[in-house]
C-alpha positions as a Markdown table, in Angstrom:
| # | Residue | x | y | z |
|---|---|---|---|---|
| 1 | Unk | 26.9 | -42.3 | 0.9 |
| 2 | Unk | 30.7 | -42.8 | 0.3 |
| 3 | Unk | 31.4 | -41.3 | -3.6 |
| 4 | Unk | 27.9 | -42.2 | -5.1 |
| 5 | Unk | 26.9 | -39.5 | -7.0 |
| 6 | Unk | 25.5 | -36.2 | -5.0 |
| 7 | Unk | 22.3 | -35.1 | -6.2 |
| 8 | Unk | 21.2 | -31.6 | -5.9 |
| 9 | Unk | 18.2 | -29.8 | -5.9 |
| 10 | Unk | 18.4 | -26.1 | -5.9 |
| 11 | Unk | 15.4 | -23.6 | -3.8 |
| 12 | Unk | 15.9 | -20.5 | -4.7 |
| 13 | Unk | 18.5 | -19.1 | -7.2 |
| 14 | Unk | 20.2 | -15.7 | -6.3 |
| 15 | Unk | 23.0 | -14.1 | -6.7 |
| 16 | Unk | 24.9 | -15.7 | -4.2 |
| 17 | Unk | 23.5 | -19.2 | -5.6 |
| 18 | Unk | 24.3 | -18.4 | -9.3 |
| 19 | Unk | 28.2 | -16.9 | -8.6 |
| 20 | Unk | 29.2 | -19.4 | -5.9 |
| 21 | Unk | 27.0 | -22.6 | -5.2 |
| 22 | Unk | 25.9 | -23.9 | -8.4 |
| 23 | Unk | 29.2 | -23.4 | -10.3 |
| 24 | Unk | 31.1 | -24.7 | -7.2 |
| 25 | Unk | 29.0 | -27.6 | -6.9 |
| 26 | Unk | 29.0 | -28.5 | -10.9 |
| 27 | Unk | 33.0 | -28.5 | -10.5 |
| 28 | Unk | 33.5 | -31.6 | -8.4 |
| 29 | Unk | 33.1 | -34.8 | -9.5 |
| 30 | Unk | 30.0 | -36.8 | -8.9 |
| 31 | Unk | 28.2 | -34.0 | -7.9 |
| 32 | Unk | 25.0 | -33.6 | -10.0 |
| 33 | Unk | 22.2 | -30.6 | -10.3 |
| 34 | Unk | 19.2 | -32.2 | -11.2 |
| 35 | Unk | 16.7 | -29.7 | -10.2 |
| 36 | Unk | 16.0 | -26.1 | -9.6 |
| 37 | Unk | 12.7 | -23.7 | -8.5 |
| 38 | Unk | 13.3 | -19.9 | -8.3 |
| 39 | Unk | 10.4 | -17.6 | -7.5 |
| 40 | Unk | 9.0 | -18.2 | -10.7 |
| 41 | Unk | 8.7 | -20.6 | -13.8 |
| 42 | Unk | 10.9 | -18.3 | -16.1 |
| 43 | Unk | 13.1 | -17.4 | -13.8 |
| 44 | Unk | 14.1 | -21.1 | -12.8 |
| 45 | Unk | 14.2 | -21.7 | -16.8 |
| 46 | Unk | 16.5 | -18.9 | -17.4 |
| 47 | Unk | 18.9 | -20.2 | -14.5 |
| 48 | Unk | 18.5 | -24.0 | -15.9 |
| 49 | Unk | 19.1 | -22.8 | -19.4 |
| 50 | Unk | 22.3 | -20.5 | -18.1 |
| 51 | Unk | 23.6 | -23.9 | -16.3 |
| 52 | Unk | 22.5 | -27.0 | -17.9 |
| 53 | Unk | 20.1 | -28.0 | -15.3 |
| 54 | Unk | 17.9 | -30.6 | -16.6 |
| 55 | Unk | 14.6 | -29.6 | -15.0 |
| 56 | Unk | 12.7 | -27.3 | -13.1 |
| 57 | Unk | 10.2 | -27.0 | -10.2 |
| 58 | Unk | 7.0 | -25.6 | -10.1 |
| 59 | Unk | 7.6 | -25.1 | -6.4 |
| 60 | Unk | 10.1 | -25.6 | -3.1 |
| 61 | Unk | 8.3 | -28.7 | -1.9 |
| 62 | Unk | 8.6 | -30.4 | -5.5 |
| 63 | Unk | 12.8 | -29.8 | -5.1 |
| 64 | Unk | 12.4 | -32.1 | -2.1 |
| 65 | Unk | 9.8 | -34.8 | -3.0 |
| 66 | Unk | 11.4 | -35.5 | -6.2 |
| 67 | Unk | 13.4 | -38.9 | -6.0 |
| 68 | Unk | 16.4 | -37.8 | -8.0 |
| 69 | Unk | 17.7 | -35.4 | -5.6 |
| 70 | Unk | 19.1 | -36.5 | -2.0 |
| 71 | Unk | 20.7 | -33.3 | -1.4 |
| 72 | Unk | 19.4 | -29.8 | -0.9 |
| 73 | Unk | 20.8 | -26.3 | -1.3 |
| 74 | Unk | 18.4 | -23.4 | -0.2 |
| 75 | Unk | 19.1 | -20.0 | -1.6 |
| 76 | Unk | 16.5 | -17.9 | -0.2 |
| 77 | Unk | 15.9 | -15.6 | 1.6 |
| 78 | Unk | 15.6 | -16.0 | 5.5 |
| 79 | Unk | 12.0 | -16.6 | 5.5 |
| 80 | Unk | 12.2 | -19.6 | 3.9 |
| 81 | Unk | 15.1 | -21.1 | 5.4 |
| 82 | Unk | 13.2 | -23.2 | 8.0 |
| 83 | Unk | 10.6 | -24.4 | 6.7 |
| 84 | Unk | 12.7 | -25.8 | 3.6 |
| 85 | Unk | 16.0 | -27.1 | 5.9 |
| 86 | Unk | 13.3 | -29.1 | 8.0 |
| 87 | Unk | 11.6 | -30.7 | 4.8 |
| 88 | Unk | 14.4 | -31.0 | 3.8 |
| 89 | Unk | 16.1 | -33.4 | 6.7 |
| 90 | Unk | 12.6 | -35.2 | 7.4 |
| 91 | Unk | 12.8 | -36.5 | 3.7 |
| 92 | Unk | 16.6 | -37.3 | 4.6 |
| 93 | Unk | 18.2 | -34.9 | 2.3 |
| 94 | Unk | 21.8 | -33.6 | 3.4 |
| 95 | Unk | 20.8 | -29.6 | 3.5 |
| 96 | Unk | 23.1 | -26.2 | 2.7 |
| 97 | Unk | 21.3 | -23.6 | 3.6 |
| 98 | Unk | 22.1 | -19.8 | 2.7 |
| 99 | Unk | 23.5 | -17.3 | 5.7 |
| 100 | Unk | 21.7 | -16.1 | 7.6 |
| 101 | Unk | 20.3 | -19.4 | 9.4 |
| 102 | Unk | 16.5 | -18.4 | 10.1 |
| 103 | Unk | 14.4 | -15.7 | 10.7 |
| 104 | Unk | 15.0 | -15.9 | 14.5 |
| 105 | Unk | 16.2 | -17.8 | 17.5 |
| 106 | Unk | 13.1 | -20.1 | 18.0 |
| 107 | Unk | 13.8 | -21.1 | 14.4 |
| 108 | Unk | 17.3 | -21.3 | 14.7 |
| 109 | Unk | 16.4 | -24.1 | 17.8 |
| 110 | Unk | 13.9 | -25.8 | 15.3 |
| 111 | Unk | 16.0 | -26.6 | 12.5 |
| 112 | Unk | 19.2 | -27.5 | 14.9 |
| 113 | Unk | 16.7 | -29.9 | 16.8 |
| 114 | Unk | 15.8 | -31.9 | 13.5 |
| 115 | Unk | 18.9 | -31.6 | 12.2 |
| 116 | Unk | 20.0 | -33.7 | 15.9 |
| 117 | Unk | 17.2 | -36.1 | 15.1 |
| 118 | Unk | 19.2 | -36.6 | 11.5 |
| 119 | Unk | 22.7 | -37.2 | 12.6 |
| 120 | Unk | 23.1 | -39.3 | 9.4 |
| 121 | Unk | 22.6 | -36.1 | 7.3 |
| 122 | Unk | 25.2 | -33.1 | 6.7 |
| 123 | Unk | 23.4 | -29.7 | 7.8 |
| 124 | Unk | 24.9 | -26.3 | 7.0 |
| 125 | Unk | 24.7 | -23.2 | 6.8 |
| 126 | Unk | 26.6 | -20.8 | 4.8 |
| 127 | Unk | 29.8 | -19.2 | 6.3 |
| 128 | Unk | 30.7 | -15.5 | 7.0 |
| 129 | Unk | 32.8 | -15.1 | 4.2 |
| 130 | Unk | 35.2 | -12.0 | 5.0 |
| 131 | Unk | 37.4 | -12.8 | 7.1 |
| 132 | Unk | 38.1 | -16.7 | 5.7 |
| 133 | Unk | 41.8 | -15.9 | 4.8 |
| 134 | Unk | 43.0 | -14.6 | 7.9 |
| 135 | Unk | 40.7 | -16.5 | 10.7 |
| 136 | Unk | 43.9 | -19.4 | 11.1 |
| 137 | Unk | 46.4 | -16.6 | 11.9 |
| 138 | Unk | 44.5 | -15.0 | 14.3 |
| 139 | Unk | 43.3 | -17.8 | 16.1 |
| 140 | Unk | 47.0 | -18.9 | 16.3 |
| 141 | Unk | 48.5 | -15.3 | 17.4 |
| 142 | Unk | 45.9 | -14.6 | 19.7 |
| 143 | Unk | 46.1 | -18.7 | 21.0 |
| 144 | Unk | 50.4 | -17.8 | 21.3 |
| 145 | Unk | 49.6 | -14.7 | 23.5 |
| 146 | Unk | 50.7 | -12.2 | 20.6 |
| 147 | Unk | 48.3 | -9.7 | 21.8 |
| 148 | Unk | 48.5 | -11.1 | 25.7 |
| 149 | Unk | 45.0 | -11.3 | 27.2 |
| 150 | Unk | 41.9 | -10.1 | 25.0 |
| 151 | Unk | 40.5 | -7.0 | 26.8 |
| 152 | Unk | 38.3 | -5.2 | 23.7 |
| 153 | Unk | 37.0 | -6.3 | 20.2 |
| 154 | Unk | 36.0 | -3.7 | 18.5 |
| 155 | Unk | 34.1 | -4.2 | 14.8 |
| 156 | Unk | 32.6 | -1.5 | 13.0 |
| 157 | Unk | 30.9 | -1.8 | 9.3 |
| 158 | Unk | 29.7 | 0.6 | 6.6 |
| 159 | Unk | 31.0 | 3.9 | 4.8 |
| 160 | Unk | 27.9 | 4.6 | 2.7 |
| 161 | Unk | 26.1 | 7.5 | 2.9 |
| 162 | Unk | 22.4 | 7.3 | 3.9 |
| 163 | Unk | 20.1 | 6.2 | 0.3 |
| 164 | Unk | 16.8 | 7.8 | 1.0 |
| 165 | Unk | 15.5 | 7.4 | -2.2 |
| 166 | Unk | 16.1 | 3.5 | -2.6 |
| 167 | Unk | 12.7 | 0.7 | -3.2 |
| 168 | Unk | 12.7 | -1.4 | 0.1 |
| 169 | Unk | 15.6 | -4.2 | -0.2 |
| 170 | Unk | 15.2 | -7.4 | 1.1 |
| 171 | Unk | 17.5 | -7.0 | 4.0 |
| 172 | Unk | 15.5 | -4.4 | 5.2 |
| 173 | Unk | 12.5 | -6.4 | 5.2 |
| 174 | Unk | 11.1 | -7.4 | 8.0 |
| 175 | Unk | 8.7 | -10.2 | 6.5 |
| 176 | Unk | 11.9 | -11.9 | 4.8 |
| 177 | Unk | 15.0 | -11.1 | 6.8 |
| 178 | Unk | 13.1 | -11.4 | 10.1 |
| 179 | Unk | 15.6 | -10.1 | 13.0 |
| 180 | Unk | 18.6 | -10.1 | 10.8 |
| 181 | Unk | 19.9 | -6.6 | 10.6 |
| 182 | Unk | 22.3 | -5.4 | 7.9 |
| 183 | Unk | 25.4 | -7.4 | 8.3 |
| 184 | Unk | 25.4 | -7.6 | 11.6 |
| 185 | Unk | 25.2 | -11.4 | 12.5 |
| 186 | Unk | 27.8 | -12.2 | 9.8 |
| 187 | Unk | 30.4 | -10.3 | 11.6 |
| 188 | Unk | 29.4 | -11.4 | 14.5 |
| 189 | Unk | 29.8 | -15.2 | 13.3 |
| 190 | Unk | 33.1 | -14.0 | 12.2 |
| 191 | Unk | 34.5 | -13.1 | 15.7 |
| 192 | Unk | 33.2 | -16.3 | 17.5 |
| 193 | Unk | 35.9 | -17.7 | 15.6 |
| 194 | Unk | 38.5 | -16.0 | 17.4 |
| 195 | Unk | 37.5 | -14.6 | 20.6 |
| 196 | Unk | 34.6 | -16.8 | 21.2 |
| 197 | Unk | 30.4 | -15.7 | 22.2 |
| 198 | Unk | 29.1 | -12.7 | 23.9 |
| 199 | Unk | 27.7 | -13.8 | 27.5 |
| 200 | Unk | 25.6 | -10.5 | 27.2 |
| 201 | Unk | 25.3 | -7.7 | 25.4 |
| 202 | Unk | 22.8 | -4.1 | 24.6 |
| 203 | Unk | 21.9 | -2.3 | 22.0 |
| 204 | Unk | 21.0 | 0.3 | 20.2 |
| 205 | Unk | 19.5 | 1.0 | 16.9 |
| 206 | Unk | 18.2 | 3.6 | 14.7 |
| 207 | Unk | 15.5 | 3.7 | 11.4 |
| 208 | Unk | 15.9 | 7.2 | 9.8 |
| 209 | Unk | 13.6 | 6.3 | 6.2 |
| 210 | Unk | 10.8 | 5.3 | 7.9 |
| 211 | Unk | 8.9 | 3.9 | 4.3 |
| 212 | Unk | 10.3 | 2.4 | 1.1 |
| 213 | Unk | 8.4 | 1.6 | -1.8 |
| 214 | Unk | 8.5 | -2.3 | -2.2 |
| 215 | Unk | 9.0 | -3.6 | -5.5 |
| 216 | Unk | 5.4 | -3.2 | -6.8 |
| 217 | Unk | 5.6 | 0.6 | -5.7 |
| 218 | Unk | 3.5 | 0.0 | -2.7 |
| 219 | Unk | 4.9 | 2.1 | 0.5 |
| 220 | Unk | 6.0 | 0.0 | 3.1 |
| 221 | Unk | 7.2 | 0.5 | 6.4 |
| 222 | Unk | 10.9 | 0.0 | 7.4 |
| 223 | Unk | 11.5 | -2.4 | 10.5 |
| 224 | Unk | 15.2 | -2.8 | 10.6 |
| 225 | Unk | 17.8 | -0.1 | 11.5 |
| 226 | Unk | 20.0 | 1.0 | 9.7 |
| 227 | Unk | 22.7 | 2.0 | 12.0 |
| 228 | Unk | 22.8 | -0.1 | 15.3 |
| 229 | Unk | 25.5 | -0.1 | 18.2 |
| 230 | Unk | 26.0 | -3.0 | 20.0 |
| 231 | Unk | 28.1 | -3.3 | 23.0 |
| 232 | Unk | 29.0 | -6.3 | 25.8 |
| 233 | Unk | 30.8 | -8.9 | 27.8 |
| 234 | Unk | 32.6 | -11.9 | 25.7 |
| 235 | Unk | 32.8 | -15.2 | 27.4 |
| 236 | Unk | 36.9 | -14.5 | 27.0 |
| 237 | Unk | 36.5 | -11.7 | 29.4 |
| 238 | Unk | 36.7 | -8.9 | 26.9 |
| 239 | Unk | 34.4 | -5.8 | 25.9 |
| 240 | Unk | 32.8 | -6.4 | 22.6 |
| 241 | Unk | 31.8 | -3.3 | 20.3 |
| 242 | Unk | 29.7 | -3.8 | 17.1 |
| 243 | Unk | 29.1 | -0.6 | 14.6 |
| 244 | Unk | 27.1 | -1.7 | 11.5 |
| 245 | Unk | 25.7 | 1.3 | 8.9 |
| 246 | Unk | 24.3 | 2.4 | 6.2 |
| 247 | Unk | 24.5 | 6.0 | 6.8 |
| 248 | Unk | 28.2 | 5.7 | 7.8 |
| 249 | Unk | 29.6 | 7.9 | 4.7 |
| 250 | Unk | 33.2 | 8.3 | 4.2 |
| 251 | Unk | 34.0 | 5.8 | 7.1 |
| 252 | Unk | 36.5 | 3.5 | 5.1 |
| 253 | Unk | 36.2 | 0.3 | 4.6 |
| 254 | Unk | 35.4 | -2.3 | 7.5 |
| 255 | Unk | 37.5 | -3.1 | 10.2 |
| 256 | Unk | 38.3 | -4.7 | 13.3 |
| 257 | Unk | 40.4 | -4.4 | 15.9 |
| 258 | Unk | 40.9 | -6.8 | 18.7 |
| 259 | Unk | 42.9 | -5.0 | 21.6 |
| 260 | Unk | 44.9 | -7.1 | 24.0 |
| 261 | Unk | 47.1 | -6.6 | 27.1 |
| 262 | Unk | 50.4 | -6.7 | 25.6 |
| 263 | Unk | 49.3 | -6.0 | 21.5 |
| 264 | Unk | 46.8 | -5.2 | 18.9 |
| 265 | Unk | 45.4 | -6.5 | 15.6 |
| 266 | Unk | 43.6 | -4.8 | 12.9 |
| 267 | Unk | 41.7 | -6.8 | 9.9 |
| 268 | Unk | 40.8 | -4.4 | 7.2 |
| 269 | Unk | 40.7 | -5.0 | 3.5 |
| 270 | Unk | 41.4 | -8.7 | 4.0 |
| 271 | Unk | 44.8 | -7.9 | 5.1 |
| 272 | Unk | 45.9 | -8.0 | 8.8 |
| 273 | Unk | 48.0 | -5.8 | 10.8 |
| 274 | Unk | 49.3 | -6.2 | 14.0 |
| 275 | Unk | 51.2 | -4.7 | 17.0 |
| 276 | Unk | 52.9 | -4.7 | 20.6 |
| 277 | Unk | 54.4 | -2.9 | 23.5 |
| 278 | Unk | 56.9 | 0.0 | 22.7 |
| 279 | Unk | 56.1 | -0.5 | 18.5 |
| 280 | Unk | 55.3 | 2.8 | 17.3 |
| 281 | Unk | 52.4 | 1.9 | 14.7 |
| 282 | Unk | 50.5 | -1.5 | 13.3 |
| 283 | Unk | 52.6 | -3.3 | 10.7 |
| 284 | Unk | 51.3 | -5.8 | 8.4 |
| 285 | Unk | 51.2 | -9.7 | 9.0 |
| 286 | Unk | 52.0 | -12.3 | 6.5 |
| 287 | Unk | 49.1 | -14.6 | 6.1 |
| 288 | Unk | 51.2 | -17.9 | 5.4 |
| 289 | Unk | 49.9 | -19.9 | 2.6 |
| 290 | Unk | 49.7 | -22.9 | 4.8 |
| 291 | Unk | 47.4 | -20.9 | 7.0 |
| 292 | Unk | 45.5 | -18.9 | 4.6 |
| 293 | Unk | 41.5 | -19.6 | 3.8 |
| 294 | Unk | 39.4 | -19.5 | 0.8 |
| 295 | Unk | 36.1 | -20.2 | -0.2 |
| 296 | Unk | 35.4 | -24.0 | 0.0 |
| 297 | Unk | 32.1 | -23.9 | 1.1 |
| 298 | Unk | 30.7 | -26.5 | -1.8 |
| 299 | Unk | 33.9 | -28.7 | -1.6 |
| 300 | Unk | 32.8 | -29.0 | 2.3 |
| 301 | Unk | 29.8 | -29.7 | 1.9 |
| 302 | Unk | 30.3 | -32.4 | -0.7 |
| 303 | Unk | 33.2 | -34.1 | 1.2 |
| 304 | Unk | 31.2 | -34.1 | 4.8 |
| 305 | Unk | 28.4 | -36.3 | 2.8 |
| 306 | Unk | 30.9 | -38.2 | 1.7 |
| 307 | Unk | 32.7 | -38.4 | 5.1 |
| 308 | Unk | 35.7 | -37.0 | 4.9 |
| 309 | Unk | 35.7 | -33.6 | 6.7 |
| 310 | Unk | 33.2 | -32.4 | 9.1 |
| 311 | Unk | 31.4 | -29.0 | 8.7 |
| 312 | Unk | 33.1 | -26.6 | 10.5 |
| 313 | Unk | 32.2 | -23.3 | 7.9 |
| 314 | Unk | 29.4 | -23.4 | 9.6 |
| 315 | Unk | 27.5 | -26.1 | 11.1 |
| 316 | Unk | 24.2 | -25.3 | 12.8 |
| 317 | Unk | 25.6 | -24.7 | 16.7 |
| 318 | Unk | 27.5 | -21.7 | 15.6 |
| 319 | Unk | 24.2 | -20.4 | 13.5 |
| 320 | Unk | 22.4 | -21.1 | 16.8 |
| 321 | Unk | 24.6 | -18.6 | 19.0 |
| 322 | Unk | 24.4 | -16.1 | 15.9 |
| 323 | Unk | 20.7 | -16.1 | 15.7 |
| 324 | Unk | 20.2 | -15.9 | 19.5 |
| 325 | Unk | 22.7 | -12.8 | 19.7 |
| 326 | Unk | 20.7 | -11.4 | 16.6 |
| 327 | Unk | 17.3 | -11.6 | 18.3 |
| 328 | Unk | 19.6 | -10.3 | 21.5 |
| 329 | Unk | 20.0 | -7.3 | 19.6 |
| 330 | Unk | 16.4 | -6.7 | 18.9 |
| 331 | Unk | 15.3 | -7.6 | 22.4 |
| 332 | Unk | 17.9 | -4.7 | 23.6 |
| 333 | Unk | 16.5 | -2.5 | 21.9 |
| 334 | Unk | 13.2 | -3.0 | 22.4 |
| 335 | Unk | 13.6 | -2.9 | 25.9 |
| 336 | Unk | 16.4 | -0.6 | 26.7 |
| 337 | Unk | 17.9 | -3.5 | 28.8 |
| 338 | Unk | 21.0 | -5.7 | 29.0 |
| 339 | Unk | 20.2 | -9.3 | 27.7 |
| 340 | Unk | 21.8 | -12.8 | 28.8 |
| 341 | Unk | 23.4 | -15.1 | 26.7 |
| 342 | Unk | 22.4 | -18.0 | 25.9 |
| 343 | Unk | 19.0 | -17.5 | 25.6 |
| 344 | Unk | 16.0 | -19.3 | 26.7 |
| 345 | Unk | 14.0 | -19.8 | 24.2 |
């Protein structure tokens, strides 16, 4: 497309659309929002009127069919995120899609399939955003042999106390997060960045509010834990732990803690720490400027249509292996036994 003008058609306008996407997209040049449908008419017209779209749809399919947009950015929820991404790319529209990447595995492998049969277009997914400003200096301390040889990863997430009393939220339900559960799979996209994919793993994972009114007051059951353990073997060699809770009061904030032969390293609080043999305690790492990442999710996005970076934040390979470990998890814990990686789906 070289620097014709990008335009964009927005499904689905939430928070993370209306703080990040839309404002990032409306900053660079030759970038364009024509378009935008949210779950309903007056909701789209209050998020044109907030931005200066021009118009809005009456529904998804509309954002796609209309000849004024030849790019797509999907917002929704996870239920959606197929069946729009594959519209999308069989009307040859360049597609962002929102984290996390589908509902499951199988549709995971769908919209990675098309998106093969569409090499022309850009297809992305929306990175795991936490760790962005320190994933370069791990990768290059862990790459120098800082820590020696990886031996045990250990992530843990959440220091709420259990909220029994909440209305069902959409992560915790089923019909539109699917097998997502909490935060799990972002973290998990985050450390495939530096220690690389699990090659099998278990779970365990615990529901303790069994019902939640939805939004209409109706009682609904709850599908998704909300405290899970996950433990197994990284392709690296290393032990991999996952904690992610909700009921995890007090706990501090999140952390991880990769654990190697000869050193350790601890991100917490987007700051990093680090270690070795015969130090005393963790002392704190300078993130050099030169190494230090930042949101550029929309800048990506619009420079890989206009091909001149390719998508590494994410691209739908790495939302493959986090979807297949996600419905890894559930499988685990459905049937009490270890699971293989990659699956076969």
């Amino acid at each position: 497309m070289g620097q014709d003008t990008i335009q964009v058609g927005i499904i689905g306008a939430g928070g993370n659309t209306r703080s990040r996407h839309i404002p990032g997209l409306q900053a660079i040049e030759g970038v364009e929002i024509v378009g935008v449908c949210n779950r309903s008419q007056e909701s789209s017209q209050r998020v044109a009127d907030e931005f200066g779209i021009p118009k809005i749809y009456a529904n998804w399919q509309d954002a796609i069919a209309d000849p004024d947009t030849n790019a797509i950015v999907i917002g929704t929820w996870p239920y959606m995120h197929c069946r729009a991404t594959v519209a999308a790319l069989e009307a040859d529209k360049h597609v962002m899609c929102e984290a996390r990447m589908a509902m499951n595995a199988k549709e995971a492998h769908i919209m990675r399939a098309v998106s093969h049969q569409k090499t022309h277009l850009i297809a992305q997914i929306v990175p795991s955003p936490m760790t962005l400003r320190a994933d370069k200096t791990i990768q290059r301390l862990i790459a120098d042999g800082y820590i020696g040889d990886v031996l045990a990863v250990e992530a843990r997430a959440g220091g709420a106390f259990l909220d029994s009393e909440a209305p069902l939220q959409w992560r915790q339900d089923f019909d539109l997060s699917g097998l997502n559960i909490m935060t799990m799979g972002i973290w998990y996209e985050a450390l495939i960045r530096w220690v690389g994919e699990a090659t099998s793993i278990m779970a365990m994972g615990k529901t303790f509010v069994k019902m939640r009114p939805d939004t209409d007051g109706i009682m609904r059951s709850v599908r998704i834990p909300e405290h899970i353990d996950v433990v197994g073997d990284l392709a690296c060699g290393a032990q991999l732990h996952i904690q992610v809770s909700n009921v995890a009061g007090l706990a501090g904030a999140p952390e991880v803690y990769v654990f190697g032969s000869n050193g350790t390293l601890r991100f917490s609080g987007n700051n990093l720490y680090g270690g070795q043999k015969g130090d005393t305690e963790l002392s704190e790492i300078d993130i050099p400027d030169s190494e230090a990442g930042a949101w550029r999710v929309e800048e990506e996005f619009v420079n890989a249509i206009r091909g001149e970076e390719v998508i590494t934040h994410t691209d739908f390979e790495t939302g493959v292996k986090y979807m297949e470990f996600t419905e890894a998890v559930t499988r685990s814990m459905q049937s009490g036994a270890a699971i293989t990686l990659p699956l076969h789906i």
